[in-house]
PDB file of C-alpha atoms in Angstrom:
ATOM      1  CA  UNK A   1      -0.073   0.011  -0.060  1.00 67.00           C
ATOM      2  CA  UNK A   2       1.183   3.677  -0.530  1.00 78.00           C
ATOM      3  CA  UNK A   3       1.643   6.238   1.810  1.00 80.00           C
ATOM      4  CA  UNK A   4       2.459   3.976   4.702  1.00 84.00           C
ATOM      5  CA  UNK A   5       3.831   6.021   8.170  1.00 84.00           C
ATOM      6  CA  UNK A   6       7.151   4.751   8.118  1.00 81.00           C
ATOM      7  CA  UNK A   7      10.471   5.683  10.187  1.00 80.00           C
ATOM      8  CA  UNK A   8      11.799   7.384   6.758  1.00 82.00           C
ATOM      9  CA  UNK A   9       8.302   9.649   6.821  1.00 76.00           C
ATOM     10  CA  UNK A  10       8.467  10.061  10.533  1.00 80.00           C
ATOM     11  CA  UNK A  11      12.465  10.343  11.110  1.00 83.00           C
ATOM     12  CA  UNK A  12      12.262  13.415  12.923  1.00 84.00           C
ATOM     13  CA  UNK A  13      10.490  11.621  15.857  1.00 87.00           C
ATOM     14  CA  UNK A  14      11.865   8.066  15.505  1.00 85.00           C
ATOM     15  CA  UNK A  15      15.825   7.166  16.388  1.00 85.00           C
ATOM     16  CA  UNK A  16      17.890   4.673  14.262  1.00 85.00           C
ATOM     17  CA  UNK A  17      20.149   4.142  17.547  1.00 88.00           C
ATOM     18  CA  UNK A  18      19.894   5.443  21.246  1.00 87.00           C
ATOM     19  CA  UNK A  19      22.824   5.043  23.486  1.00 87.00           C
ATOM     20  CA  UNK A  20      22.464   1.875  25.623  1.00 89.00           C
ATOM     21  CA  UNK A  21      22.793   2.491  29.467  1.00 88.00           C
ATOM     22  CA  UNK A  22      26.345   0.989  29.930  1.00 88.00           C
ATOM     23  CA  UNK A  23      29.472   0.369  28.596  1.00 90.00           C
ATOM     24  CA  UNK A  24      31.216  -2.570  27.220  1.00 92.00           C
ATOM     25  CA  UNK A  25      34.823  -2.607  28.768  1.00 93.00           C
ATOM     26  CA  UNK A  26      37.947  -3.112  27.240  1.00 95.00           C
ATOM     27  CA  UNK A  27      40.138  -5.781  27.690  1.00 96.00           C
ATOM     28  CA  UNK A  28      43.143  -5.403  30.076  1.00 96.00           C
ATOM     29  CA  UNK A  29      45.787  -6.759  31.745  1.00 96.00           C
ATOM     30  CA  UNK A  30      44.900  -7.444  35.260  1.00 95.00           C
ATOM     31  CA  UNK A  31      46.834  -5.241  37.680  1.00 96.00           C
ATOM     32  CA  UNK A  32      47.375  -5.674  42.005  1.00 96.00           C
ATOM     33  CA  UNK A  33      50.209  -8.575  41.100  1.00 97.00           C
ATOM     34  CA  UNK A  34      52.254  -5.902  43.907  1.00 97.00           C
ATOM     35  CA  UNK A  35      50.221  -7.055  46.489  1.00 97.00           C
ATOM     36  CA  UNK A  36      52.677 -10.274  46.545  1.00 98.00           C
ATOM     37  CA  UNK A  37      55.743  -7.169  47.920  1.00 98.00           C
ATOM     38  CA  UNK A  38      56.095  -6.631  51.619  1.00 98.00           C
ATOM     39  CA  UNK A  39      54.721  -3.170  52.357  1.00 98.00           C
ATOM     40  CA  UNK A  40      56.113  -0.334  53.666  1.00 98.00           C
ATOM     41  CA  UNK A  41      54.099   2.475  55.067  1.00 98.00           C
ATOM     42  CA  UNK A  42      55.394   6.002  54.425  1.00 98.00           C
ATOM     43  CA  UNK A  43      52.408   8.200  54.119  1.00 97.00           C
ATOM     44  CA  UNK A  44      52.409   9.081  57.906  1.00 96.00           C
ATOM     45  CA  UNK A  45      55.356  10.605  59.990  1.00 95.00           C
ATOM     46  CA  UNK A  46      57.845   9.737  57.933  1.00 96.00           C
ATOM     47  CA  UNK A  47      59.652  12.706  56.873  1.00 96.00           C
ATOM     48  CA  UNK A  48      61.869  11.691  54.038  1.00 96.00           C
ATOM     49  CA  UNK A  49      61.256  10.587  50.247  1.00 96.00           C
ATOM     50  CA  UNK A  50      62.409   6.875  50.936  1.00 97.00           C
ATOM     51  CA  UNK A  51      62.882   4.283  52.947  1.00 98.00           C
ATOM     52  CA  UNK A  52      66.525   2.361  54.002  1.00 97.00           C
ATOM     53  CA  UNK A  53      65.963  -1.125  55.439  1.00 97.00           C
ATOM     54  CA  UNK A  54      69.102  -2.548  57.469  1.00 96.00           C
ATOM     55  CA  UNK A  55      69.913  -5.925  56.250  1.00 96.00           C
ATOM     56  CA  UNK A  56      72.069  -8.344  58.043  1.00 95.00           C
ATOM     57  CA  UNK A  57      75.093  -9.847  56.293  1.00 95.00           C
ATOM     58  CA  UNK A  58      75.798 -13.735  56.963  1.00 94.00           C
ATOM     59  CA  UNK A  59      78.912 -13.787  59.270  1.00 93.00           C
ATOM     60  CA  UNK A  60      79.009 -17.896  58.810  1.00 94.00           C
ATOM     61  CA  UNK A  61      79.393 -18.421  55.715  1.00 90.00           C
ATOM     62  CA  UNK A  62      77.377 -18.518  52.107  1.00 90.00           C
ATOM     63  CA  UNK A  63      74.490 -20.909  51.546  1.00 91.00           C
ATOM     64  CA  UNK A  64      75.322 -24.295  49.909  1.00 89.00           C
ATOM     65  CA  UNK A  65      79.099 -23.961  50.529  1.00 89.00           C
ATOM     66  CA  UNK A  66      79.528 -27.549  51.769  1.00 89.00           C
ATOM     67  CA  UNK A  67      80.211 -26.208  55.317  1.00 91.00           C
ATOM     68  CA  UNK A  68      82.957 -24.212  54.309  1.00 91.00           C
ATOM     69  CA  UNK A  69      82.294 -20.990  56.466  1.00 88.00           C
ATOM     70  CA  UNK A  70      82.099 -23.002  59.734  1.00 90.00           C
ATOM     71  CA  UNK A  71      84.216 -26.203  59.224  1.00 89.00           C
ATOM     72  CA  UNK A  72      87.265 -24.627  61.414  1.00 88.00           C
ATOM     73  CA  UNK A  73      85.904 -20.660  61.949  1.00 88.00           C
ATOM     74  CA  UNK A  74      84.152 -21.161  65.327  1.00 92.00           C
ATOM     75  CA  UNK A  75      86.430 -24.384  66.826  1.00 91.00           C
ATOM     76  CA  UNK A  76      87.734 -22.792  69.799  1.00 94.00           C
ATOM     77  CA  UNK A  77      90.599 -24.326  72.138  1.00 93.00           C
ATOM     78  CA  UNK A  78      89.443 -24.913  76.244  1.00 94.00           C
ATOM     79  CA  UNK A  79      91.676 -21.694  77.731  1.00 92.00           C
ATOM     80  CA  UNK A  80      92.580 -20.195  75.329  1.00 93.00           C
ATOM     81  CA  UNK A  81      91.075 -16.353  74.184  1.00 93.00           C
ATOM     82  CA  UNK A  82      88.348 -16.233  71.453  1.00 93.00           C
ATOM     83  CA  UNK A  83      89.288 -13.617  68.678  1.00 92.00           C
ATOM     84  CA  UNK A  84      86.244 -11.611  67.642  1.00 94.00           C
ATOM     85  CA  UNK A  85      84.306 -12.209  64.763  1.00 93.00           C
ATOM     86  CA  UNK A  86      83.515  -8.950  62.253  1.00 93.00           C
ATOM     87  CA  UNK A  87      79.670  -8.816  62.197  1.00 95.00           C
ATOM     88  CA  UNK A  88      78.464  -6.459  59.311  1.00 96.00           C
ATOM     89  CA  UNK A  89      75.060  -4.925  58.122  1.00 96.00           C
ATOM     90  CA  UNK A  90      74.196  -3.843  54.535  1.00 96.00           C
ATOM     91  CA  UNK A  91      71.056  -2.403  53.649  1.00 97.00           C
ATOM     92  CA  UNK A  92      68.421  -1.696  50.538  1.00 97.00           C
ATOM     93  CA  UNK A  93      66.951   1.250  49.992  1.00 97.00           C
ATOM     94  CA  UNK A  94      63.465   2.186  47.974  1.00 98.00           C
ATOM     95  CA  UNK A  95      62.697   5.734  46.597  1.00 97.00           C
ATOM     96  CA  UNK A  96      58.655   5.653  45.459  1.00 98.00           C
ATOM     97  CA  UNK A  97      58.394   7.241  42.278  1.00 97.00           C
ATOM     98  CA  UNK A  98      55.293   9.250  41.013  1.00 98.00           C
ATOM     99  CA  UNK A  99      52.140   7.543  39.026  1.00 98.00           C
ATOM    100  CA  UNK A 100      49.640   9.960  37.777  1.00 98.00           C
ATOM    101  CA  UNK A 101      46.773  10.478  35.429  1.00 98.00           C
ATOM    102  CA  UNK A 102      45.308  13.681  34.301  1.00 98.00           C
ATOM    103  CA  UNK A 103      41.406  13.618  32.653  1.00 97.00           C
ATOM    104  CA  UNK A 104      39.694  17.190  31.987  1.00 96.00           C
ATOM    105  CA  UNK A 105      35.776  16.328  31.155  1.00 94.00           C
ATOM    106  CA  UNK A 106      33.655  19.398  29.558  1.00 94.00           C
ATOM    107  CA  UNK A 107      30.576  19.834  31.059  1.00 92.00           C
ATOM    108  CA  UNK A 108      28.348  19.224  28.456  1.00 92.00           C
ATOM    109  CA  UNK A 109      29.754  15.787  28.264  1.00 90.00           C
ATOM    110  CA  UNK A 110      27.931  15.549  31.679  1.00 86.00           C
ATOM    111  CA  UNK A 111      25.112  17.198  30.838  1.00 87.00           C
ATOM    112  CA  UNK A 112      24.519  15.530  27.824  1.00 88.00           C
ATOM    113  CA  UNK A 113      25.648  11.575  28.915  1.00 86.00           C
ATOM    114  CA  UNK A 114      22.874   8.603  29.217  1.00 83.00           C
ATOM    115  CA  UNK A 115      21.995   8.996  32.763  1.00 79.00           C
ATOM    116  CA  UNK A 116      22.283   5.561  33.909  1.00 70.00           C
ATOM    117  CA  UNK A 117      26.124   5.291  33.437  1.00 81.00           C
ATOM    118  CA  UNK A 118      27.983   6.940  36.177  1.00 89.00           C
ATOM    119  CA  UNK A 119      30.843   8.659  34.233  1.00 90.00           C
ATOM    120  CA  UNK A 120      32.750  10.263  36.935  1.00 92.00           C
ATOM    121  CA  UNK A 121      32.825   6.927  38.814  1.00 93.00           C
ATOM    122  CA  UNK A 122      33.516   5.140  35.472  1.00 93.00           C
ATOM    123  CA  UNK A 123      36.522   7.726  34.934  1.00 95.00           C
ATOM    124  CA  UNK A 124      37.659   7.498  38.109  1.00 96.00           C
ATOM    125  CA  UNK A 125      37.716   3.487  38.423  1.00 96.00           C
ATOM    126  CA  UNK A 126      39.854   3.386  34.877  1.00 97.00           C
ATOM    127  CA  UNK A 127      42.159   5.990  36.316  1.00 97.00           C
ATOM    128  CA  UNK A 128      42.714   3.943  39.339  1.00 98.00           C
ATOM    129  CA  UNK A 129      42.895   0.889  37.007  1.00 97.00           C
ATOM    130  CA  UNK A 130      45.985   2.462  35.141  1.00 98.00           C
ATOM    131  CA  UNK A 131      48.239   3.445  37.770  1.00 98.00           C
ATOM    132  CA  UNK A 132      47.349  -0.233  39.024  1.00 98.00           C
ATOM    133  CA  UNK A 133      48.809  -1.763  35.958  1.00 98.00           C
ATOM    134  CA  UNK A 134      51.837   1.101  35.715  1.00 98.00           C
ATOM    135  CA  UNK A 135      52.789  -0.188  39.672  1.00 98.00           C
ATOM    136  CA  UNK A 136      52.628  -3.807  38.738  1.00 98.00           C
ATOM    137  CA  UNK A 137      54.847  -3.040  35.452  1.00 98.00           C
ATOM    138  CA  UNK A 138      57.426  -1.450  37.731  1.00 98.00           C
ATOM    139  CA  UNK A 139      57.483  -4.461  40.174  1.00 98.00           C
ATOM    140  CA  UNK A 140      57.976  -6.876  36.617  1.00 98.00           C
ATOM    141  CA  UNK A 141      60.819  -4.223  35.899  1.00 97.00           C
ATOM    142  CA  UNK A 142      62.903  -6.090  38.865  1.00 98.00           C
ATOM    143  CA  UNK A 143      62.817  -9.515  37.547  1.00 98.00           C
ATOM    144  CA  UNK A 144      65.748  -9.183  35.382  1.00 97.00           C
ATOM    145  CA  UNK A 145      67.921  -7.633  38.222  1.00 96.00           C
ATOM    146  CA  UNK A 146      67.376 -10.929  40.850  1.00 97.00           C
ATOM    147  CA  UNK A 147      70.721 -12.321  40.124  1.00 94.00           C
ATOM    148  CA  UNK A 148      69.340 -16.495  39.963  1.00 95.00           C
ATOM    149  CA  UNK A 149      68.485 -17.209  36.740  1.00 96.00           C
ATOM    150  CA  UNK A 150      67.089 -20.529  34.683  1.00 97.00           C
ATOM    151  CA  UNK A 151      65.679 -20.657  31.413  1.00 97.00           C
ATOM    152  CA  UNK A 152      67.827 -20.164  28.250  1.00 96.00           C
ATOM    153  CA  UNK A 153      68.091 -17.208  25.596  1.00 96.00           C
ATOM    154  CA  UNK A 154      65.552 -17.902  22.229  1.00 96.00           C
ATOM    155  CA  UNK A 155      64.434 -21.103  23.554  1.00 96.00           C
ATOM    156  CA  UNK A 156      60.902 -21.577  25.255  1.00 96.00           C
ATOM    157  CA  UNK A 157      60.205 -22.026  28.987  1.00 96.00           C
ATOM    158  CA  UNK A 158      60.240 -26.012  29.734  1.00 93.00           C
ATOM    159  CA  UNK A 159      59.080 -27.981  32.418  1.00 91.00           C
ATOM    160  CA  UNK A 160      63.004 -28.394  33.952  1.00 92.00           C
ATOM    161  CA  UNK A 161      63.169 -24.967  34.015  1.00 96.00           C
ATOM    162  CA  UNK A 162      60.570 -24.879  36.472  1.00 95.00           C
ATOM    163  CA  UNK A 163      61.904 -27.683  38.350  1.00 93.00           C
ATOM    164  CA  UNK A 164      64.841 -26.041  38.118  1.00 96.00           C
ATOM    165  CA  UNK A 165      63.669 -22.958  39.914  1.00 97.00           C
ATOM    166  CA  UNK A 166      62.687 -24.211  42.533  1.00 96.00           C
ATOM    167  CA  UNK A 167      65.410 -26.356  42.925  1.00 96.00           C
ATOM    168  CA  UNK A 168      67.936 -23.129  43.267  1.00 96.00           C
ATOM    169  CA  UNK A 169      65.419 -21.607  46.131  1.00 97.00           C
ATOM    170  CA  UNK A 170      65.737 -24.894  48.327  1.00 96.00           C
ATOM    171  CA  UNK A 171      69.911 -24.897  47.266  1.00 95.00           C
ATOM    172  CA  UNK A 172      69.736 -21.109  48.840  1.00 96.00           C
ATOM    173  CA  UNK A 173      68.589 -22.504  51.900  1.00 95.00           C
ATOM    174  CA  UNK A 174      65.495 -20.085  51.699  1.00 97.00           C
ATOM    175  CA  UNK A 175      62.645 -20.444  54.435  1.00 97.00           C
ATOM    176  CA  UNK A 176      59.549 -19.952  53.019  1.00 98.00           C
ATOM    177  CA  UNK A 177      55.758 -20.998  53.515  1.00 97.00           C
ATOM    178  CA  UNK A 178      54.568 -19.399  50.343  1.00 98.00           C
ATOM    179  CA  UNK A 179      56.408 -19.651  46.403  1.00 98.00           C
ATOM    180  CA  UNK A 180      54.456 -18.098  43.910  1.00 98.00           C
ATOM    181  CA  UNK A 181      55.283 -17.436  39.331  1.00 98.00           C
ATOM    182  CA  UNK A 182      54.463 -14.996  37.847  1.00 98.00           C
ATOM    183  CA  UNK A 183      55.213 -15.375  34.107  1.00 98.00           C
ATOM    184  CA  UNK A 184      54.556 -14.143  30.649  1.00 98.00           C
ATOM    185  CA  UNK A 185      51.811 -15.461  28.103  1.00 97.00           C
ATOM    186  CA  UNK A 186      54.336 -16.909  26.326  1.00 97.00           C
ATOM    187  CA  UNK A 187      56.280 -18.762  29.498  1.00 98.00           C
ATOM    188  CA  UNK A 188      52.754 -19.814  30.018  1.00 97.00           C
ATOM    189  CA  UNK A 189      51.681 -21.193  27.396  1.00 96.00           C
ATOM    190  CA  UNK A 190      55.518 -22.973  26.354  1.00 96.00           C
ATOM    191  CA  UNK A 191      55.085 -24.684  29.723  1.00 94.00           C
ATOM    192  CA  UNK A 192      51.581 -25.922  29.538  1.00 92.00           C
ATOM    193  CA  UNK A 193      52.609 -27.273  25.732  1.00 90.00           C
ATOM    194  CA  UNK A 194      55.703 -29.132  27.404  1.00 88.00           C
ATOM    195  CA  UNK A 195      53.554 -30.664  30.067  1.00 84.00           C
ATOM    196  CA  UNK A 196      51.220 -32.074  27.108  1.00 80.00           C
ATOM    197  CA  UNK A 197      53.921 -33.196  24.646  1.00 77.00           C
ATOM    198  CA  UNK A 198      54.854 -36.482  23.329  1.00 56.00           C
ATOM    199  CA  UNK A 199      58.617 -36.249  23.777  1.00 57.00           C
ATOM    200  CA  UNK A 200      60.454 -38.363  26.378  1.00 49.00           C
ATOM    201  CA  UNK A 201      61.275 -35.722  28.844  1.00 56.00           C
ATOM    202  CA  UNK A 202      57.622 -35.185  29.398  1.00 53.00           C
ATOM    203  CA  UNK A 203      56.684 -38.836  29.390  1.00 55.00           C
ATOM    204  CA  UNK A 204      58.870 -39.281  32.191  1.00 59.00           C
ATOM    205  CA  UNK A 205      57.723 -36.293  33.959  1.00 57.00           C
ATOM    206  CA  UNK A 206      53.981 -37.799  33.286  1.00 55.00           C
ATOM    207  CA  UNK A 207      54.972 -40.912  35.226  1.00 56.00           C
ATOM    208  CA  UNK A 208      55.672 -38.826  37.996  1.00 57.00           C
ATOM    209  CA  UNK A 209      53.488 -35.627  38.158  1.00 56.00           C
ATOM    210  CA  UNK A 210      51.497 -36.423  41.009  1.00 52.00           C
ATOM    211  CA  UNK A 211      54.983 -36.316  42.914  1.00 60.00           C
ATOM    212  CA  UNK A 212      57.970 -34.225  40.945  1.00 66.00           C
ATOM    213  CA  UNK A 213      56.185 -32.180  39.376  1.00 79.00           C
ATOM    214  CA  UNK A 214      52.702 -31.417  40.726  1.00 83.00           C
ATOM    215  CA  UNK A 215      50.688 -29.961  37.922  1.00 85.00           C
ATOM    216  CA  UNK A 216      47.366 -28.908  38.351  1.00 87.00           C
ATOM    217  CA  UNK A 217      45.576 -27.290  35.183  1.00 89.00           C
ATOM    218  CA  UNK A 218      43.780 -23.590  36.985  1.00 93.00           C
ATOM    219  CA  UNK A 219      40.028 -23.553  35.697  1.00 92.00           C
ATOM    220  CA  UNK A 220      39.413 -21.988  32.242  1.00 95.00           C
ATOM    221  CA  UNK A 221      43.017 -22.056  31.703  1.00 92.00           C
ATOM    222  CA  UNK A 222      43.878 -18.630  33.694  1.00 94.00           C
ATOM    223  CA  UNK A 223      41.301 -16.582  31.735  1.00 95.00           C
ATOM    224  CA  UNK A 224      39.703 -15.630  35.341  1.00 94.00           C
ATOM    225  CA  UNK A 225      40.242 -12.421  37.688  1.00 94.00           C
ATOM    226  CA  UNK A 226      43.475 -14.399  39.055  1.00 94.00           C
ATOM    227  CA  UNK A 227      45.149 -14.756  35.958  1.00 96.00           C
ATOM    228  CA  UNK A 228      46.910 -18.155  37.785  1.00 97.00           C
ATOM    229  CA  UNK A 229      47.053 -20.914  34.806  1.00 97.00           C
ATOM    230  CA  UNK A 230      47.912 -23.430  37.026  1.00 95.00           C
ATOM    231  CA  UNK A 231      50.074 -24.644  40.324  1.00 95.00           C
ATOM    232  CA  UNK A 232      53.758 -26.188  39.861  1.00 94.00           C
ATOM    233  CA  UNK A 233      54.831 -28.057  43.087  1.00 91.00           C
ATOM    234  CA  UNK A 234      52.412 -26.371  45.159  1.00 92.00           C
ATOM    235  CA  UNK A 235      52.900 -22.840  44.279  1.00 96.00           C
ATOM    236  CA  UNK A 236      50.510 -20.807  42.369  1.00 97.00           C
ATOM    237  CA  UNK A 237      51.926 -19.837  38.640  1.00 97.00           C
ATOM    238  CA  UNK A 238      49.932 -16.461  37.527  1.00 98.00           C
ATOM    239  CA  UNK A 239      50.402 -15.643  33.822  1.00 98.00           C
ATOM    240  CA  UNK A 240      50.777 -11.437  32.761  1.00 98.00           C
ATOM    241  CA  UNK A 241      51.391  -9.516  29.695  1.00 97.00           C
ATOM    242  CA  UNK A 242      53.136  -6.986  31.944  1.00 97.00           C
ATOM    243  CA  UNK A 243      56.832  -8.773  32.413  1.00 97.00           C
ATOM    244  CA  UNK A 244      59.988  -6.824  30.452  1.00 96.00           C
ATOM    245  CA  UNK A 245      61.991  -8.034  27.532  1.00 96.00           C
ATOM    246  CA  UNK A 246      65.509  -8.822  27.503  1.00 95.00           C
ATOM    247  CA  UNK A 247      68.241  -9.580  24.797  1.00 94.00           C
ATOM    248  CA  UNK A 248      66.701  -6.745  22.528  1.00 94.00           C
ATOM    249  CA  UNK A 249      63.337  -8.080  22.880  1.00 95.00           C
ATOM    250  CA  UNK A 250      64.634 -11.448  21.832  1.00 96.00           C
ATOM    251  CA  UNK A 251      63.807 -12.944  25.518  1.00 97.00           C
ATOM    252  CA  UNK A 252      60.755 -12.336  27.767  1.00 97.00           C
ATOM    253  CA  UNK A 253      61.582 -12.744  31.706  1.00 98.00           C
ATOM    254  CA  UNK A 254      59.439 -13.895  34.667  1.00 98.00           C
ATOM    255  CA  UNK A 255      60.158 -14.856  37.992  1.00 98.00           C
ATOM    256  CA  UNK A 256      59.645 -17.735  40.791  1.00 98.00           C
ATOM    257  CA  UNK A 257      60.339 -15.761  44.018  1.00 98.00           C
ATOM    258  CA  UNK A 258      58.874 -16.019  47.637  1.00 98.00           C
ATOM    259  CA  UNK A 259      55.982 -13.234  48.242  1.00 98.00           C
ATOM    260  CA  UNK A 260      55.126 -12.030  51.877  1.00 98.00           C
ATOM    261  CA  UNK A 261      53.272 -13.382  54.269  1.00 98.00           C
ATOM    262  CA  UNK A 262      53.976 -13.429  57.965  1.00 98.00           C
ATOM    263  CA  UNK A 263      56.155 -16.222  57.865  1.00 98.00           C
ATOM    264  CA  UNK A 264      58.083 -14.954  54.981  1.00 98.00           C
ATOM    265  CA  UNK A 265      58.628 -11.722  56.242  1.00 98.00           C
ATOM    266  CA  UNK A 266      59.901 -13.204  59.737  1.00 97.00           C
ATOM    267  CA  UNK A 267      62.049 -15.558  58.209  1.00 97.00           C
ATOM    268  CA  UNK A 268      63.741 -13.100  55.179  1.00 97.00           C
ATOM    269  CA  UNK A 269      62.283 -14.892  52.663  1.00 98.00           C
ATOM    270  CA  UNK A 270      60.177 -12.351  51.177  1.00 98.00           C
ATOM    271  CA  UNK A 271      61.890 -11.368  47.854  1.00 98.00           C
ATOM    272  CA  UNK A 272      60.424  -7.870  46.807  1.00 98.00           C
ATOM    273  CA  UNK A 273      59.304  -4.798  49.199  1.00 98.00           C
ATOM    274  CA  UNK A 274      57.563  -1.682  48.164  1.00 98.00           C
ATOM    275  CA  UNK A 275      56.674   1.491  49.564  1.00 98.00           C
ATOM    276  CA  UNK A 276      54.210   4.022  49.727  1.00 98.00           C
ATOM    277  CA  UNK A 277      54.662   7.476  50.152  1.00 98.00           C
ATOM    278  CA  UNK A 278      50.854   8.469  48.665  1.00 98.00           C
ATOM    279  CA  UNK A 279      48.171   6.749  48.130  1.00 98.00           C
ATOM    280  CA  UNK A 280      46.270   6.923  45.466  1.00 98.00           C
ATOM    281  CA  UNK A 281      44.435  10.242  45.501  1.00 98.00           C
ATOM    282  CA  UNK A 282      41.819  11.911  43.130  1.00 97.00           C
ATOM    283  CA  UNK A 283      42.217  15.641  42.960  1.00 97.00           C
ATOM    284  CA  UNK A 284      39.387  17.799  40.765  1.00 96.00           C
ATOM    285  CA  UNK A 285      39.523  21.058  39.683  1.00 96.00           C
ATOM    286  CA  UNK A 286      36.551  23.402  38.361  1.00 94.00           C
ATOM    287  CA  UNK A 287      37.851  24.940  35.035  1.00 94.00           C
ATOM    288  CA  UNK A 288      35.695  28.084  35.000  1.00 94.00           C
ATOM    289  CA  UNK A 289      36.763  29.341  31.373  1.00 93.00           C
ATOM    290  CA  UNK A 290      36.269  26.159  30.132  1.00 92.00           C
ATOM    291  CA  UNK A 291      33.455  25.264  31.575  1.00 94.00           C
ATOM    292  CA  UNK A 292      35.347  22.014  32.280  1.00 95.00           C
ATOM    293  CA  UNK A 293      36.510  20.010  35.165  1.00 95.00           C
ATOM    294  CA  UNK A 294      39.381  18.156  35.442  1.00 96.00           C
ATOM    295  CA  UNK A 295      40.185  14.916  37.387  1.00 97.00           C
ATOM    296  CA  UNK A 296      43.969  14.296  38.768  1.00 98.00           C
ATOM    297  CA  UNK A 297      44.711  11.166  40.474  1.00 98.00           C
ATOM    298  CA  UNK A 298      48.361  10.790  41.624  1.00 98.00           C
ATOM    299  CA  UNK A 299      50.129   8.032  43.507  1.00 98.00           C
ATOM    300  CA  UNK A 300      53.449   7.396  45.071  1.00 98.00           C
ATOM    301  CA  UNK A 301      54.731   4.028  45.445  1.00 98.00           C
ATOM    302  CA  UNK A 302      58.188   1.993  44.816  1.00 98.00           C
ATOM    303  CA  UNK A 303      59.527  -1.407  44.504  1.00 98.00           C
ATOM    304  CA  UNK A 304      62.840  -3.010  45.863  1.00 98.00           C
ATOM    305  CA  UNK A 305      64.387  -6.333  45.853  1.00 98.00           C
ATOM    306  CA  UNK A 306      64.811  -7.163  49.297  1.00 98.00           C
ATOM    307  CA  UNK A 307      66.256 -10.928  49.407  1.00 97.00           C
ATOM    308  CA  UNK A 308      67.745 -12.021  46.037  1.00 96.00           C
ATOM    309  CA  UNK A 309      68.194 -15.422  46.813  1.00 96.00           C
ATOM    310  CA  UNK A 310      64.887 -16.226  47.408  1.00 97.00           C
ATOM    311  CA  UNK A 311      64.341 -15.643  43.580  1.00 98.00           C
ATOM    312  CA  UNK A 312      64.893 -16.737  40.117  1.00 98.00           C
ATOM    313  CA  UNK A 313      64.216 -14.522  37.389  1.00 97.00           C
ATOM    314  CA  UNK A 314      63.213 -17.011  34.470  1.00 98.00           C
ATOM    315  CA  UNK A 315      64.648 -15.427  30.947  1.00 98.00           C
ATOM    316  CA  UNK A 316      62.825 -17.861  27.620  1.00 97.00           C
ATOM    317  CA  UNK A 317      62.638 -16.518  23.948  1.00 96.00           C
ATOM    318  CA  UNK A 318      59.205 -14.052  23.452  1.00 94.00           C
TER     319      UNK A 318
END
């Protein structure tokens, strides 16, 4: 029939599309991995930019030295004066750096946006998320500085490499109640592929998986908020895309280390520390001439290596 009322004839009162009352989030790496560091609060009554943490130096030899540091050094003879033993200390320092995100929102965006979307709440949350990721990136930047290393440049991460990382902590005489691995996504894929491969080495591992390897896959292959993709020898293994590269981008660097727990902190096993100088803070400023509102979120935090021997950097092919 002719002369129907359609969206074309009445396009002044109909809409082709309308903004939905929600927003689809962008895919993103997960933050929060700095929670595995021992935290130092410098935000109250700390009139300095950083912190110096005293460390004990062993006067009884090195770990795994076959007793060379104590075989004769502390032998005594009755009625003979003992000689003094030199005892020294060291220190590690942590100086927080600043992180910041600034956004400026014009008034008409606030006035004309969908009411069901909390515009400012959304922006503030994502500003905090960006700072969180930047902090994790700074933590991951410490992994290459861990002197003990497993893996081979140009080769993928193997099951044997991971076992070696755990063995390294044991031979360093680490006394801990928790170990964790933070690996690059490529490394996570490499070791999963190695575990299911048909080569002879993997076959040997498979026969003793419940004892030596202790491999347990995580739900949904780690595509969850925790990013834990497996448990290996009783320790959670986490995948992230925020690790650094090495050797001109040819390799990636993960780390197997001791996280902060009450016990690890007490025994000195905790590998990494962090210091807060300013907790994430949101400041706003109304720009009258520009008819806008400026949002500025900042934080001051820094990271350091507390105990080199309680971690192993994992350097393998990118």
